[in-house]
Coordinates of C-alpha atoms and ligand atoms in Angstrom, one line a residue:
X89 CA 134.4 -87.8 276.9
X90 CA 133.0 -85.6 274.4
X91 CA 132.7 -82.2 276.5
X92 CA 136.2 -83.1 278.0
X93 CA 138.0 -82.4 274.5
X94 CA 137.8 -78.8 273.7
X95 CA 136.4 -78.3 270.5
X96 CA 139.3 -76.7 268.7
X97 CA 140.7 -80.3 269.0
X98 CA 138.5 -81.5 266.8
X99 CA 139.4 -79.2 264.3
X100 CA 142.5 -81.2 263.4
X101 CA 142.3 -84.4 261.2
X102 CA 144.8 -86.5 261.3
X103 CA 143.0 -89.6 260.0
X104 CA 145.0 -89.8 256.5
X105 CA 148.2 -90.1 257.6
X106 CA 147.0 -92.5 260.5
X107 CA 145.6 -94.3 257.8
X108 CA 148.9 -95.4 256.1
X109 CA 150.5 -96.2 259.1
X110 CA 147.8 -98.2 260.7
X111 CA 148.1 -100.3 257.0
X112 CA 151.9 -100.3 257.1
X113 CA 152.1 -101.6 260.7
X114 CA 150.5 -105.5 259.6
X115 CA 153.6 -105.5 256.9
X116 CA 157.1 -106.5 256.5
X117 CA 159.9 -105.5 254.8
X118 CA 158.7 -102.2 253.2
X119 CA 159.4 -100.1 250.7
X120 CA 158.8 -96.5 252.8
X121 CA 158.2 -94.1 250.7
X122 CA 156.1 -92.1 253.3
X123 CA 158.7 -90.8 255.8
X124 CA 159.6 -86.9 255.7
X125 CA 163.1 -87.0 256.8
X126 CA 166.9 -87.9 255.5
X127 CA 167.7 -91.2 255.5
X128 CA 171.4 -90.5 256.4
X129 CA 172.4 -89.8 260.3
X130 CA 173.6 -86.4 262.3
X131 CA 177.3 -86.0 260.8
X132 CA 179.8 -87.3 263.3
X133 CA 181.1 -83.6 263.9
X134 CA 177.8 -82.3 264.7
X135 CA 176.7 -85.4 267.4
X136 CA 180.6 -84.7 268.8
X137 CA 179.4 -81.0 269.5
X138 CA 176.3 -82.0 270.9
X139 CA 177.7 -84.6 273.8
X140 CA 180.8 -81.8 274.5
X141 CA 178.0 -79.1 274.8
X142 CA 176.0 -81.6 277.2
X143 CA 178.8 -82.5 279.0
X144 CA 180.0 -78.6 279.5
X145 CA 176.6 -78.2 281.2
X146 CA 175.1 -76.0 278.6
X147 CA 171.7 -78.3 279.9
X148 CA 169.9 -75.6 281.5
X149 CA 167.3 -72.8 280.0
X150 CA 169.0 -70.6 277.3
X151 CA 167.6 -67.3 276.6
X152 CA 163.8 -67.5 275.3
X153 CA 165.0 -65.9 272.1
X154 CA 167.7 -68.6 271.6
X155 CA 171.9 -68.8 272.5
X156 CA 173.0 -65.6 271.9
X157 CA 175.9 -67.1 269.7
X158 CA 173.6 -68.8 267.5
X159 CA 171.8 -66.2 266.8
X160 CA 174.3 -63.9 266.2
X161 CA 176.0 -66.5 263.5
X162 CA 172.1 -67.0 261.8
X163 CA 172.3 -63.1 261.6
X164 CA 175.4 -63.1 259.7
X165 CA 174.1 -65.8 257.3
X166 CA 171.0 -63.8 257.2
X167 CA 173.0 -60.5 256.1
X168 CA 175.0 -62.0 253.9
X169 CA 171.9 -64.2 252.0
X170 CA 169.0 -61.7 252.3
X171 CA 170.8 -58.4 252.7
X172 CA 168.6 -57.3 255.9
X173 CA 171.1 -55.1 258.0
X174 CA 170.0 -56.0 261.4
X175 CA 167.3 -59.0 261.0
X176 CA 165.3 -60.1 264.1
X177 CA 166.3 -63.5 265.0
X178 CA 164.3 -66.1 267.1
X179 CA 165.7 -69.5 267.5
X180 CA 162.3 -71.9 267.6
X181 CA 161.8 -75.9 268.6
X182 CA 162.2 -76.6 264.7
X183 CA 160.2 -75.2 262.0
X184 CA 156.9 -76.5 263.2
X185 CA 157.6 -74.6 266.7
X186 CA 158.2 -71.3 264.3
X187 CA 154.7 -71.9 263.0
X188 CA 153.1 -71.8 265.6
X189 CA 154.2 -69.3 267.4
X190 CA 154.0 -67.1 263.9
X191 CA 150.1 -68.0 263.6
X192 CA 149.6 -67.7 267.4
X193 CA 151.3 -64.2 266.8
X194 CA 149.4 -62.9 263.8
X195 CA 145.9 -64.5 263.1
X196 CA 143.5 -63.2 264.6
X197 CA 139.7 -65.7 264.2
X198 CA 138.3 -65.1 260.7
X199 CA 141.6 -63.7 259.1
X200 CA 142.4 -65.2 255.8
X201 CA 145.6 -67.1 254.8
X202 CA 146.4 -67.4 251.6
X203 CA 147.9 -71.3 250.5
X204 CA 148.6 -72.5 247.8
X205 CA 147.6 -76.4 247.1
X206 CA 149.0 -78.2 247.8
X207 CA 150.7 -78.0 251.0
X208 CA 152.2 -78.8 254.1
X209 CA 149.4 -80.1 256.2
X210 CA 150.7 -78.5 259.5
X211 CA 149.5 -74.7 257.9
X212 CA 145.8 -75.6 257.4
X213 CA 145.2 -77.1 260.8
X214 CA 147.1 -74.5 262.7
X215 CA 145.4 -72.1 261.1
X216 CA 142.0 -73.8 261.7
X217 CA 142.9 -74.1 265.3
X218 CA 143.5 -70.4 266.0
X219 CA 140.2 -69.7 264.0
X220 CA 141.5 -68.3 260.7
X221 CA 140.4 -69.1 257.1
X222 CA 142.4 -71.2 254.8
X223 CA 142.3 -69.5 251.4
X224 CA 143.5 -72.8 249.0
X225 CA 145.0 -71.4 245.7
X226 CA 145.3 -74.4 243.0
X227 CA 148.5 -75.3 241.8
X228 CA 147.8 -78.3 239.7
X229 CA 149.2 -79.5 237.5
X230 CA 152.8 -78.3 237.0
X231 CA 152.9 -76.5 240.7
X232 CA 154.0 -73.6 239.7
X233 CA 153.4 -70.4 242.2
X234 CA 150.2 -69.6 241.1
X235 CA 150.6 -65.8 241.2
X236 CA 148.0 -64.5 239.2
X237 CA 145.2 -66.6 241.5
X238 CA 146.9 -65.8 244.4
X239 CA 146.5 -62.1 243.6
X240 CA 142.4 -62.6 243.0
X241 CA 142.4 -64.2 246.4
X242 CA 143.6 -61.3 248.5
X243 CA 140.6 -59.5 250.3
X244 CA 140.6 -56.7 253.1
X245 CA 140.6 -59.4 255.3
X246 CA 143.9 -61.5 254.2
X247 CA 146.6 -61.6 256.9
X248 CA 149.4 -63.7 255.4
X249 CA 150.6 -65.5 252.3
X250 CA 152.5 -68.8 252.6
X251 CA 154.5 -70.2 250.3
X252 CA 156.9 -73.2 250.6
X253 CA 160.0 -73.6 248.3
X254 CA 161.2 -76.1 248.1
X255 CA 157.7 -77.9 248.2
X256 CA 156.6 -80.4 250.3
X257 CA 154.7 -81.8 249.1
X258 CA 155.7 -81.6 245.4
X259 CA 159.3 -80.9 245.0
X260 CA 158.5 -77.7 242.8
X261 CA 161.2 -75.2 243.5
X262 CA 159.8 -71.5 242.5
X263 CA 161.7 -69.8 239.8
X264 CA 163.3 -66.3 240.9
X265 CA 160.3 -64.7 238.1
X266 CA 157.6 -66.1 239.9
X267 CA 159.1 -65.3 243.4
X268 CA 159.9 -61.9 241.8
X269 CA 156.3 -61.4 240.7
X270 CA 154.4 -62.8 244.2
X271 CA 157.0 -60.2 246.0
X272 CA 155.4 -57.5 243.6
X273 CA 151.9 -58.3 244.4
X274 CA 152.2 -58.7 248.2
X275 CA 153.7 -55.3 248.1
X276 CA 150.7 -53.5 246.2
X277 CA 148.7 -55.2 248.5
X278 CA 150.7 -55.1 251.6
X279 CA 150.7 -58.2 253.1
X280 CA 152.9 -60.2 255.1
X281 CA 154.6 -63.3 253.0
X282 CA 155.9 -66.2 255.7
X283 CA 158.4 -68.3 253.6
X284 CA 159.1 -71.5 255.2
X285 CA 162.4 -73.0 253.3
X286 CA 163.1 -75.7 255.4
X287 CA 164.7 -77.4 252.3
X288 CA 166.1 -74.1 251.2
X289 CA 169.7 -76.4 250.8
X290 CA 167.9 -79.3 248.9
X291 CA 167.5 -77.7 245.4
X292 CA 169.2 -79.4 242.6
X293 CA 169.1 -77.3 239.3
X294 CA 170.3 -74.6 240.5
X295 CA 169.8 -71.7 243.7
X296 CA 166.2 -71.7 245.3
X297 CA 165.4 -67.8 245.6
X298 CA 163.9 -66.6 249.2
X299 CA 161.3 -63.6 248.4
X300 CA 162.8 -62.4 251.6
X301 CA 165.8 -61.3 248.9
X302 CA 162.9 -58.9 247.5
X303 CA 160.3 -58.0 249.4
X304 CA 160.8 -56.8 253.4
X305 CA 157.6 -57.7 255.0
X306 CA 159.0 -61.5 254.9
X307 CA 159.0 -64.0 257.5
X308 CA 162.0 -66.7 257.0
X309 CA 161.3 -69.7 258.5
X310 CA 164.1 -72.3 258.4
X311 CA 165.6 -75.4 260.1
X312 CA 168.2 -77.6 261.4
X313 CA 166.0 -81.1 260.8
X314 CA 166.5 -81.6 257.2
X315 CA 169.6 -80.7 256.2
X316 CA 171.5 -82.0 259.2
X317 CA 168.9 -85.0 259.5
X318 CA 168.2 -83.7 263.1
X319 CA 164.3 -83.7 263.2
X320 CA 164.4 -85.5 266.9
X321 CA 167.0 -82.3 267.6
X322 CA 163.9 -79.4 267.7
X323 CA 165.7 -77.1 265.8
X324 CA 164.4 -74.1 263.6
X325 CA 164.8 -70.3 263.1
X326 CA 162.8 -67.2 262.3
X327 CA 164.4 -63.8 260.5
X328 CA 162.7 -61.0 259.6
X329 CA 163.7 -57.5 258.7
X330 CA 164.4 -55.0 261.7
X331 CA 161.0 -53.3 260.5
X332 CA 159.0 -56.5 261.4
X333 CA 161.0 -56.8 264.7
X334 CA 157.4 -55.8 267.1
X335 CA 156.6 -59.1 265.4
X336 CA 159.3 -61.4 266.2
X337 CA 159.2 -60.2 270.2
X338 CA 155.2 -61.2 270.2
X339 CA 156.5 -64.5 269.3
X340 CA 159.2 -64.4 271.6
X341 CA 156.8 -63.5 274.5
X342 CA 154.6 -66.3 273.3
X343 CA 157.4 -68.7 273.3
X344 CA 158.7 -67.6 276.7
X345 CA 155.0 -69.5 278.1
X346 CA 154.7 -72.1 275.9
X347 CA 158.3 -73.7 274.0
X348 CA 160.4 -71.6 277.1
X349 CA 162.8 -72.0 274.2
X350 CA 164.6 -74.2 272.1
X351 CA 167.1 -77.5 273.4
X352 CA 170.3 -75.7 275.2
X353 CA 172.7 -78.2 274.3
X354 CA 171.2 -79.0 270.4
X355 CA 171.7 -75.4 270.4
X356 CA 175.1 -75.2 270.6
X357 CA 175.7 -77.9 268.3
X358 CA 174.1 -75.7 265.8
X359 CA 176.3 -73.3 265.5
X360 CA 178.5 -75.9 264.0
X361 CA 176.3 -77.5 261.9
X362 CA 175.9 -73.6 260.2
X363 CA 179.6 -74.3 259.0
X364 CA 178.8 -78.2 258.0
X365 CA 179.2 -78.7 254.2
X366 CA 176.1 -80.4 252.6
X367 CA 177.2 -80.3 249.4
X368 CA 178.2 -84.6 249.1
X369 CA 174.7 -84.9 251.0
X370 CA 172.9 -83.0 248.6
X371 CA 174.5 -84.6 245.6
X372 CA 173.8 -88.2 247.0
X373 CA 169.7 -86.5 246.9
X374 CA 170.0 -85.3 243.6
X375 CA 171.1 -88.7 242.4
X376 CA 168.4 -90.6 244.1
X377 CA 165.3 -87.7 242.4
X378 CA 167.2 -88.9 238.8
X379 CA 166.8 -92.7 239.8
X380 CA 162.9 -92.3 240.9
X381 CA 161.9 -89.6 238.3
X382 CA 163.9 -91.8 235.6
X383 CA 162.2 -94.7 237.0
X384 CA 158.4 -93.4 236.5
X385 CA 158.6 -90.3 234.1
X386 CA 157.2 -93.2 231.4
X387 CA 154.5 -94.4 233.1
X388 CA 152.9 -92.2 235.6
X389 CA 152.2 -88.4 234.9
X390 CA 154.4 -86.1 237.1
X391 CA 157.0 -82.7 237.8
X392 CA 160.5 -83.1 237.6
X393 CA 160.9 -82.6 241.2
X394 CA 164.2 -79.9 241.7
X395 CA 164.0 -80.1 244.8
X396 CA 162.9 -81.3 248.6
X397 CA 162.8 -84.8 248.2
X398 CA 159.2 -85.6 247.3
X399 CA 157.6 -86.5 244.3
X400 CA 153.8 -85.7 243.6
X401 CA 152.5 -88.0 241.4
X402 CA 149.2 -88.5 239.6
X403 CA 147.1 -91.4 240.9
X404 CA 146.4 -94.0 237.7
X405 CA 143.3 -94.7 239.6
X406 CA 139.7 -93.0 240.7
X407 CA 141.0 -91.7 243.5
X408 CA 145.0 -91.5 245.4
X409 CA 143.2 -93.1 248.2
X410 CA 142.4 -96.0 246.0
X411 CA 145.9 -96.5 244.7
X412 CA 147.4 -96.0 247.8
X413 CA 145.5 -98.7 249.6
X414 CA 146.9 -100.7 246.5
X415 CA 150.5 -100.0 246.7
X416 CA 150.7 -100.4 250.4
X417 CA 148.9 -104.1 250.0
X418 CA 151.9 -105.1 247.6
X419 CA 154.1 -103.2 250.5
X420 CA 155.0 -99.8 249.1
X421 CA 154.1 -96.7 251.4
X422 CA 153.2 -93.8 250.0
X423 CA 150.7 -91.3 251.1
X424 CA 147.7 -89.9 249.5
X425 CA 147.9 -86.3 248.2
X426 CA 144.3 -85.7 250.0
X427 CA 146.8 -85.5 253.4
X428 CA 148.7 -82.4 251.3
X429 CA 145.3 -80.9 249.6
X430 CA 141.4 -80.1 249.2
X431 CA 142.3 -82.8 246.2
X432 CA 142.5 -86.5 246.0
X433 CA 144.4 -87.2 242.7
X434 CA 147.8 -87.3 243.3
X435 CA 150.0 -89.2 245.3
X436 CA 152.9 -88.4 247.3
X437 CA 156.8 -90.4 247.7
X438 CA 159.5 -89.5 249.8
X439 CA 162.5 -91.0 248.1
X440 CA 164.8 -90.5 251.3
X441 CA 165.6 -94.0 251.3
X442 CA 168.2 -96.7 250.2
X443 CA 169.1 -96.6 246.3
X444 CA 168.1 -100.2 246.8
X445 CA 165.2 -99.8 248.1
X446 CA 164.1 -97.0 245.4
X447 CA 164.6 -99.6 242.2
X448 CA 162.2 -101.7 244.0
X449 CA 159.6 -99.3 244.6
X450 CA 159.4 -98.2 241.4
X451 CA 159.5 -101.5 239.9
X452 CA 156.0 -101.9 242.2
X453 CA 154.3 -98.9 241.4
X454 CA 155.2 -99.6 237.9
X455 CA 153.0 -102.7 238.2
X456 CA 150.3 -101.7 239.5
X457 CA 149.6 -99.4 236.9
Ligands
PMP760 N1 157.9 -77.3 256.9 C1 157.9 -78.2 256.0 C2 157.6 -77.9 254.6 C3 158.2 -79.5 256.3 O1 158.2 -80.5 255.4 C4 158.5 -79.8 257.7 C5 158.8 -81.2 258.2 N2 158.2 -82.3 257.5 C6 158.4 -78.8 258.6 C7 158.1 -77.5 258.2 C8 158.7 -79.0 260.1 O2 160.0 -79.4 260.4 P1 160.6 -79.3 261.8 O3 159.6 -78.9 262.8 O4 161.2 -80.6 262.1 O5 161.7 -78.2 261.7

């Protein structure tokens, strides 16, 4: 077996995560806090459009880049958000399929990536994969964009920053200075800045600002799974400015022999769910951050979180491990922040779940401090 694997396989470890749920799976009646999606369903509307679009036969191949309607609608939003004229649009199988192609498109082995940390764990391992160099930039302890380091880490051979607002996994959303200020560097440097804003809708004190707004040589990443609670749908998007368009159509070429493209009939539905009203959705979210931040802001050392719906917290223990081993024993799940960074202090929740079910949680964590 261990010529068969390929060694880039190896590269990826997905032990902490496996970790939890290997724990979780000898319980009962959980509190999980560990799950990355909405606890609410598709709307109604938007499962209506899927079935009629499936029963229409829109079930075959669409066009690599994505239905030509739903890309002309994302273009629109794009216009009218970001102000790009004539953005490139690529319709991807969800963010993570986005990712992918953009790395697969761009690094090249022993180009740098800038990240800060901590992160989404997908960037580092795809990154490894292709052969790049993660470049971590600390963000601890408020999670701010840590612009200044960022701009010590950029070398001759740094290919792309990534930033992710809102965070997962902290909650931080990036004030319009600091996006303002990162937009200003990566242009004195000239570098490409891939913003994934997957939970661009989720922000909760106010508008979360895309550096696409400021600074051209952007790569939008965004999606269909959180906001619409479709993550079994494979639904994402990439815009960029017309300039970056030789960009876009490598990643289109790449996804013509690997993705082919994205689910015909989820597609259509997603031109609908562009028009679907989150607002009630969001609110419900906002309330639930008040309940848990309300619920530990006495006892455990953490961010407001504005938006996304994680909280990073800090560990009252040696390690997150440590305390996470103990809060899935008395049946809370919650992952360790070593999954999210080079560091093992913090812990992360997802408080996408029941109001109920959020009361107790906290109640347990409170305990077991
Ligand atoms: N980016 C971030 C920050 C995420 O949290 C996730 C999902 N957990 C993704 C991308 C990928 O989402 P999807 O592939 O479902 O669109």
């Amino acid at each position: 077996m261990k010529d068969i694997i390929a060694k880039r396989a190896k590269l990826i470890d997905a032990s902490g995560i496996r970790k939890v749920f290997a724990l979780a799976e000898q319980l009962k009646d959980t509190i999980n806090f560990s799950i990355g999606q909405p606890d609410f369903d598709v709307p109604d509307t938007l499962k209506e459009e899927a079935i009629k679009s499936i029963r229409e036969g829109f079930n075959k191949y669409s066009q690599t880049a994505g239905d030509s309607i739903l890309r002309e609608k994302i273009s629109e939003l794009v216009k009218k958000e970001i102000g790009w004229g004539n953005p490139a649009v690529l319709v991807t199988s969800g963010v993570s399929g986005g990712l992918l192609l953009a790395f697969m498109a761009l690094i090249n082995p022993g180009d740098e990536v800038i990240i800060p940390d901590p992160y989404f764990v997908i960037y580092k391992h795809i990154v490894n994969l292709l052969g790049g160099k993660c470049v971590f930039v600390d963000s601890y302890p408020d999670f701010d964009l840590p612009v200044e380091k960022i701009a010590k880490a950029i070398t001759e051979k740094t290919k792309l920053i990534i930033i992710n607002s809102p965070c997962n996994p902290t909650g931080v959303v990036y004030s319009e200075q600091q996006i303002k200020d990162l937009a200003e560097i990566a242009a004195k440097n000239d570098v490409l800045v891939l913003t994934d804003e997957i939970y661009e809708q989720f922000s909760y004190d106010g508008k979360c600002t895309s550096i696409a707004s400021y600074y051209e040589k952007s790569l939008v990443l965004r999606g269909f799974s959180k906001s619409y609670a479709m993550t079994g749908w494979r639904l994402g998007y990439i815009a960029a400015h017309e300039s970056l368009r030789p960009i876009i159509e490598e990643m289109t070429k790449i996804q013509q022999y690997t993705f082919v493209c994205a689910p015909t009939p989820f597609q259509k539905a997603a031109i609908a769910a562009l028009d679907y009203d989150v607002t009630d959705l969001v609110a419900g979210y906002r309330r639930k951050r008040d309940l848990l931040y309300d619920g530990l802001k006495d006892k455990f050392e953490l961010v407001k979180p504005s938006g996304a719906f994680y909280a990073f917290v800090k560990a009252p223990a040696k390690t997150a491990t440590e305390f996470v081993e103990r809060a899935i024993k008395n049946n809370v799940l919650i992952i360790p922040g070593s999954v999210f960074s080079e560091k093992d202090t913090y812990f992360r929740i997802s408080y996408a779940t029941s109001d109920d079910k959020i009361k107790k949680g906290v109640e347990i964590l409170r305990s077991l401090c």
